[in-house]
Short mmCIF file of C-alpha atoms in Angstrom, two decimals:
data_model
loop_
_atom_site.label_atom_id
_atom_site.label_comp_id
_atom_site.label_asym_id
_atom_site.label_seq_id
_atom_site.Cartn_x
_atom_site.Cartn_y
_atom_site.Cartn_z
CA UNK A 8 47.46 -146.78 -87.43
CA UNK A 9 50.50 -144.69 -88.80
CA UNK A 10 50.42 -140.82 -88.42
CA UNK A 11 50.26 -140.84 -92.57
CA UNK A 12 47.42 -143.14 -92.84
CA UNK A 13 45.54 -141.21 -90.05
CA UNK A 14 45.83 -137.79 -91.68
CA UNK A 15 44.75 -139.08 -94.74
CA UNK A 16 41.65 -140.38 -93.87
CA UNK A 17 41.13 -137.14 -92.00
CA UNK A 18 41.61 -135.65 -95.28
CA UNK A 19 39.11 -137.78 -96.74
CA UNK A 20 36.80 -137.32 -93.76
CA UNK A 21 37.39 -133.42 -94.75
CA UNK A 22 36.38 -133.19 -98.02
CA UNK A 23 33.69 -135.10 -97.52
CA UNK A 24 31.74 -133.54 -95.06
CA UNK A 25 33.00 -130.22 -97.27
CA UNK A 26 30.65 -131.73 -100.07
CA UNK A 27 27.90 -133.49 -97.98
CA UNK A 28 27.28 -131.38 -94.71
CA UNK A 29 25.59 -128.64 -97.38
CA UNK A 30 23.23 -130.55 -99.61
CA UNK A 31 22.21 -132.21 -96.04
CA UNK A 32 21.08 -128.65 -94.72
CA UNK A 33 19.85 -128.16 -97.78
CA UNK A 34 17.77 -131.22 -97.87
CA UNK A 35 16.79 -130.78 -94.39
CA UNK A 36 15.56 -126.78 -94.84
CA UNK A 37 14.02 -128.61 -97.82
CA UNK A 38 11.74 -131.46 -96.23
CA UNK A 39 11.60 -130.42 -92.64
CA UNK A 40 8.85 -127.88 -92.90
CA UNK A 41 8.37 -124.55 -92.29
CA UNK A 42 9.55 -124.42 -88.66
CA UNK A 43 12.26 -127.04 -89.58
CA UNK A 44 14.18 -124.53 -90.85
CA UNK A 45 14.72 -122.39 -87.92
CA UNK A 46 15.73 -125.21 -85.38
CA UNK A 47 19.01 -125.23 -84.11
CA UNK A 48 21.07 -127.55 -83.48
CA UNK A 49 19.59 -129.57 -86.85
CA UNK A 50 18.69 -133.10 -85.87
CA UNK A 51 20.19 -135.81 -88.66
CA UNK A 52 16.58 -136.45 -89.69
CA UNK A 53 14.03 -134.02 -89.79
CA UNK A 54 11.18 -134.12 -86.86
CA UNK A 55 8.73 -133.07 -89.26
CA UNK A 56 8.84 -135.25 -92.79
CA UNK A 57 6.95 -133.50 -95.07
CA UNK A 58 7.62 -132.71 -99.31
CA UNK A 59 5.00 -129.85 -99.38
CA UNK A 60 7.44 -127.26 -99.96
CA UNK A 61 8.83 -128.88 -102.68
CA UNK A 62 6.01 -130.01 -104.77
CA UNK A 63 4.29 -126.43 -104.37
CA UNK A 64 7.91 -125.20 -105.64
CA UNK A 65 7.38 -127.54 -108.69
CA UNK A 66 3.92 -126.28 -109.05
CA UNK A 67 5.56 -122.83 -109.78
CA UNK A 68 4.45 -121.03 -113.12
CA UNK A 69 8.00 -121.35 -115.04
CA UNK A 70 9.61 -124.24 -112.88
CA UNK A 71 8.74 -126.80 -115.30
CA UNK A 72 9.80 -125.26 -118.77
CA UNK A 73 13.07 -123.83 -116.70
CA UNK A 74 14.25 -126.94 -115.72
CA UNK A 75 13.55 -128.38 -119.19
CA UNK A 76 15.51 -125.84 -120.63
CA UNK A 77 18.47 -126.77 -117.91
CA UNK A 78 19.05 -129.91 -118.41
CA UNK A 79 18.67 -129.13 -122.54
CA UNK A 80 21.14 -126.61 -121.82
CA UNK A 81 23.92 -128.95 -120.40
CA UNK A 82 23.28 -131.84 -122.37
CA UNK A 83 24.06 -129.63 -125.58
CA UNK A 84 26.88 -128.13 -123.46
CA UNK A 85 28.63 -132.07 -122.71
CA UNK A 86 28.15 -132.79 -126.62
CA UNK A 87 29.87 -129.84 -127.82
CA UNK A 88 32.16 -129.90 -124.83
CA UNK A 89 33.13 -133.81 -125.74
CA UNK A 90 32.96 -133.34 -129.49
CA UNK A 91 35.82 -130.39 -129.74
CA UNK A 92 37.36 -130.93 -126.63
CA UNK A 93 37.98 -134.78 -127.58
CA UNK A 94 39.88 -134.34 -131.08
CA UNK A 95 42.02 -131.28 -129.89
CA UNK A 96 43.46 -133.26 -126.78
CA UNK A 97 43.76 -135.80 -129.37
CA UNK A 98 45.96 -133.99 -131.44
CA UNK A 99 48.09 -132.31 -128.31
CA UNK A 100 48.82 -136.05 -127.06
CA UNK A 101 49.67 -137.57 -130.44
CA UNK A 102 51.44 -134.69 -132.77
CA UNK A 103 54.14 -132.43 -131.94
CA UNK A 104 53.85 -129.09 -134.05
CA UNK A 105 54.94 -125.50 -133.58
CA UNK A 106 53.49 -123.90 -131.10
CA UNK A 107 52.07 -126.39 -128.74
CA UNK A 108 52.98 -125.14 -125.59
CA UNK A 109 51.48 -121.84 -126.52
CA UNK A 110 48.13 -123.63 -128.02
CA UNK A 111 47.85 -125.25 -124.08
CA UNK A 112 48.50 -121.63 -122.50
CA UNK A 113 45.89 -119.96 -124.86
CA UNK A 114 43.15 -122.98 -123.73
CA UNK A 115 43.75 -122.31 -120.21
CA UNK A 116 43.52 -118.18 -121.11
CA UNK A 117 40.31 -118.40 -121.74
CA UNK A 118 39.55 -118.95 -118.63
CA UNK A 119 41.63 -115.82 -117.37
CA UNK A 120 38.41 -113.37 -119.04
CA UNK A 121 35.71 -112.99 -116.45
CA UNK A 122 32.12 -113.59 -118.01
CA UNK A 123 30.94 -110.31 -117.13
CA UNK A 124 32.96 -108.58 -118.86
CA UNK A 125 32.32 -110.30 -122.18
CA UNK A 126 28.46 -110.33 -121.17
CA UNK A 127 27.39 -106.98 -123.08
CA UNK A 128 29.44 -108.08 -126.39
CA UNK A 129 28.39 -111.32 -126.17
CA UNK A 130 24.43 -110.39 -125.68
CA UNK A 131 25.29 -107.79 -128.88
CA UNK A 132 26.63 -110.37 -131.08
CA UNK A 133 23.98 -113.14 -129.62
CA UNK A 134 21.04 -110.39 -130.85
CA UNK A 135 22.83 -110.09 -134.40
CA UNK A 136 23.14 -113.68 -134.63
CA UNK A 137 19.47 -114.48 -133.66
CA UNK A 138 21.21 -116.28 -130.51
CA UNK A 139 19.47 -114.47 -127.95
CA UNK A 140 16.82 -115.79 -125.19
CA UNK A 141 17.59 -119.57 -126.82
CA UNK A 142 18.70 -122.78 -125.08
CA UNK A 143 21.32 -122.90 -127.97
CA UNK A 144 22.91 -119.78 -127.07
CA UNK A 145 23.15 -120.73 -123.73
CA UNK A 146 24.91 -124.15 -124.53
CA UNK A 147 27.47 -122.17 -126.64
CA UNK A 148 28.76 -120.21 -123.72
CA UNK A 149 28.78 -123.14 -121.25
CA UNK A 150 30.96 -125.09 -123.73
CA UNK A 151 33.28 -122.24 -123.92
CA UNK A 152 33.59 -122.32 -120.18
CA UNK A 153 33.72 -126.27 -119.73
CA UNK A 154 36.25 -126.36 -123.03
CA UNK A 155 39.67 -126.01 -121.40
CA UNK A 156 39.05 -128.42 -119.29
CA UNK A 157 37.94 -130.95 -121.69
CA UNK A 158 40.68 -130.34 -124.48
CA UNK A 159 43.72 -130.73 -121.42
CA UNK A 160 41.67 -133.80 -119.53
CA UNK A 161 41.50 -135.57 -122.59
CA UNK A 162 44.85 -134.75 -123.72
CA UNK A 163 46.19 -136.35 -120.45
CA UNK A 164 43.90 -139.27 -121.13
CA UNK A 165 44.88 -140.14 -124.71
CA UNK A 166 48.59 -139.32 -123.71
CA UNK A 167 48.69 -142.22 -121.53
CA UNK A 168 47.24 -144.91 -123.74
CA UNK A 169 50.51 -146.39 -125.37
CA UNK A 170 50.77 -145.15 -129.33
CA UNK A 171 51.91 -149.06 -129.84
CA UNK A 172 48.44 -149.94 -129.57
CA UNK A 173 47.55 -147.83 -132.61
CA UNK A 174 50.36 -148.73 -134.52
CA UNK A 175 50.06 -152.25 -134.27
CA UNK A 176 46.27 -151.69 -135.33
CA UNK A 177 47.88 -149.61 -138.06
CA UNK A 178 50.05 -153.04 -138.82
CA UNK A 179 47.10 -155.11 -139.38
CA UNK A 180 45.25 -153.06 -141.56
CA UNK A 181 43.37 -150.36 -139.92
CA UNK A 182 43.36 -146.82 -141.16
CA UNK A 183 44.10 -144.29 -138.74
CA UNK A 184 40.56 -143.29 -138.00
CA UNK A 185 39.72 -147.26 -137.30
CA UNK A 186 42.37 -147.53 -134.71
CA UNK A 187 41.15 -144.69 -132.93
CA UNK A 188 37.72 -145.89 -132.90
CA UNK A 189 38.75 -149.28 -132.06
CA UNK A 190 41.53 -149.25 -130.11
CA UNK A 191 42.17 -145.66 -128.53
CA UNK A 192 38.83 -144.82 -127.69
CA UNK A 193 37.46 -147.30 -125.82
CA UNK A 194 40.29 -147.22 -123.41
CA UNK A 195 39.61 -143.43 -123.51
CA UNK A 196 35.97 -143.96 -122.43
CA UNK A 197 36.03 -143.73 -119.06
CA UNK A 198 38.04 -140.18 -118.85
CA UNK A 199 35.66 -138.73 -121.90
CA UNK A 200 32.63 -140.00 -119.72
CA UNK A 201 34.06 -137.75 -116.66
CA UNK A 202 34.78 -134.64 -119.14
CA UNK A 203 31.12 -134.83 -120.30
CA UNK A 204 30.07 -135.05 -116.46
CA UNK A 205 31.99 -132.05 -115.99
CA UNK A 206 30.84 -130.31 -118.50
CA UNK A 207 26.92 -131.11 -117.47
CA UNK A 208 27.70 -130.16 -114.04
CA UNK A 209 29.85 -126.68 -114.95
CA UNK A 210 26.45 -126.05 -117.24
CA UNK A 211 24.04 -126.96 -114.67
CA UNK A 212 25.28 -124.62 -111.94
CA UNK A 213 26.11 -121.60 -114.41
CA UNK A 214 24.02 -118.81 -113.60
CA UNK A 215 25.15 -115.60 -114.84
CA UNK A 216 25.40 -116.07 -118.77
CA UNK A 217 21.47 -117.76 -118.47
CA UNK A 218 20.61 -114.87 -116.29
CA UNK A 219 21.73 -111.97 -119.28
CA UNK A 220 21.51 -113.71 -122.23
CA UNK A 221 17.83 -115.03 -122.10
CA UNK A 222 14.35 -113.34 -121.05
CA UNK A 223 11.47 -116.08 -121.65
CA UNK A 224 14.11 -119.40 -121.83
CA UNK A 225 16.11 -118.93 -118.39
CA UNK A 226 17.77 -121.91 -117.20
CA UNK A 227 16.72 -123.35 -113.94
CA UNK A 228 19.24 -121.53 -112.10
CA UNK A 229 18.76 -118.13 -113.27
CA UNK A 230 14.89 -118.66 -113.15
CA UNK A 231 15.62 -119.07 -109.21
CA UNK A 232 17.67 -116.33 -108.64
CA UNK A 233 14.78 -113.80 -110.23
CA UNK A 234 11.91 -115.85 -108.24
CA UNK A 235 13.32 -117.12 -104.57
CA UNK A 236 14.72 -113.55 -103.61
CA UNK A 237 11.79 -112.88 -101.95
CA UNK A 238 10.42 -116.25 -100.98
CA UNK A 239 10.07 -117.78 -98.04
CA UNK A 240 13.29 -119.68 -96.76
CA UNK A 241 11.62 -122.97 -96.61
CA UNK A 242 11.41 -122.31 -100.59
CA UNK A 243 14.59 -121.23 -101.02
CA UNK A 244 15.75 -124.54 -99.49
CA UNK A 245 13.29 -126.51 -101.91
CA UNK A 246 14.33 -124.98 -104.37
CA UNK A 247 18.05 -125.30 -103.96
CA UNK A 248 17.48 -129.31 -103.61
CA UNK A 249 15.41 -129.39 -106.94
CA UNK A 250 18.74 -127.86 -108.16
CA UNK A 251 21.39 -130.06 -106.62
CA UNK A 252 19.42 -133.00 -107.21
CA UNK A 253 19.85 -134.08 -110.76
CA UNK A 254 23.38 -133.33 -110.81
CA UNK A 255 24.20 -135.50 -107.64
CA UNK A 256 21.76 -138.41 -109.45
CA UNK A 257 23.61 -137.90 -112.94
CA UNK A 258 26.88 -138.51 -111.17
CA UNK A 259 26.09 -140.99 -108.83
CA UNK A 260 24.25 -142.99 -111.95
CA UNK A 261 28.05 -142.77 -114.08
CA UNK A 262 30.13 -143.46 -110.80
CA UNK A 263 32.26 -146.35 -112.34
CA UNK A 264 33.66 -144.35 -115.37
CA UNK A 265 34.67 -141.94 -112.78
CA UNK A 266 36.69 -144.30 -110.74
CA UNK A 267 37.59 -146.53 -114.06
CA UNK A 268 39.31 -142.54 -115.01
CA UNK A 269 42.12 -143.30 -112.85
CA UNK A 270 43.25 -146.70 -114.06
CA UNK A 271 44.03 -144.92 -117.10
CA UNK A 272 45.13 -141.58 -116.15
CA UNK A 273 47.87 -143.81 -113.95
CA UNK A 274 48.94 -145.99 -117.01
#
């Protein structure tokens, strides 16, 4: 084995224990019981098997409704994210106009203001608007966040699909808007499938927007953060895995557009 291959799958090895060595003590602090939490060194499978913590998490006054009102949340946030993000890196790949470069550096600038210091206009405005303590509001300022990424991910995407393809479906008859929904877009699939992932996930974990701009509708993460600071740890650790969970399952489930991404993104 070469010195190049071997740090790379070091670098693999890495990141992956980066990613998986903390939902493991999570899930472990989680389903090991009370005492399981203390132990140290962890064992790689809990002594004591037991989901008591978690389903008396679930049983929570709250839980329920707060986790609806999550995964509401960032299922509005990846259709809004997908459904502006989509047709403006459209238009950055395909057109040249005035101003482009500058239209790319304002996208990314709006990531450069920190939430909290737009929280007290935004919770101002929210009130006028009637915006205030609902899912919807909440969706709006994920997609902001997750927007950047979704207008310059899909303009990398749609860049590398060859315009010959559309203009040969322009030859044989198709109108603009049928060669993109024909030709452009199904190719595109597999990147716009890992935007909207993104966006769900960026949504998901958000915590401080859900934790000022809503009272009775908090998100799953922001009802934690007001209910587990004075738990018990075993609690803390269920409900961390209750939060981890469906995000891990939603991306495991859409796997193959992730890794179909690349083909494209390499064209």
């Amino acid at each position: 084995m070469t010195a190049r291959r071997l740090v790379y799958y070091a670098g693999i090895a890495m990141i992956c224990a980066w990613i998986l060595v903390p939902i493991w003590l999570i899930a472990v602090g989680a389903i090991g019981g009370r005492q399981g939490v203390f132990l140290w060194p962890k064992s790689l499978w809990p002594r004591e098997f037991s989901f008591a913590a978690v389903e008396l998490f679930l049983r929570i006054e709250g839980v329920g409704k707060a986790l609806w009102n999550s995964v509401l949340a960032a299922a509005l946030t990846m259709v809004l994210s997908v459904a502006l993000g989509a047709p403006a890196g459209y238009a950055l790949a395909r057109f040249a106009f005035r101003g482009q470069n500058a239209y790319r550096l304002l996208i990314l600038l709006t990531r450069a203001f920190p939430i909290a210091i737009l929280a007290l206009p935004l919770t101002v405005s929210f009130i006028r608007w009637g915006l205030y303590d609902t899912v919807f509001g909440v969706a709006l300022v994920h997609t902001a966040l997750a927007l950047p990424f979704a207008a310059l991910v899909s303009s990398s995407l749609f860049a590398g699909i060859p315009r010959e393809l559309e203009e040969a479906a322009w030859v044989f008859g198709c109108t603009r808007l049928q060669a993109f929904a024909k030709i452009v877009l199904p190719l595109a699939l597999p990147g716009i499938a890992a935007t909207a992932i993104f966006a769900f996930v960026i949504s998901w974990n958000e915590v401080f927007a859900a934790s000022v701009l809503t009272v009775r509708e908090r998100t799953l993460t922001a009802y934690l953060l007001t209910v587990l600071s004075e738990s018990p740890l075993h609690f803390r650790f269920a409900g961390g895995l209750v939060l981890i969970l469906p995000s891990v399952v939603f991306i495991f489930a859409v796997r193959r557009y992730l890794f179909a991404m690349w083909g494209i993104a390499n064209r």
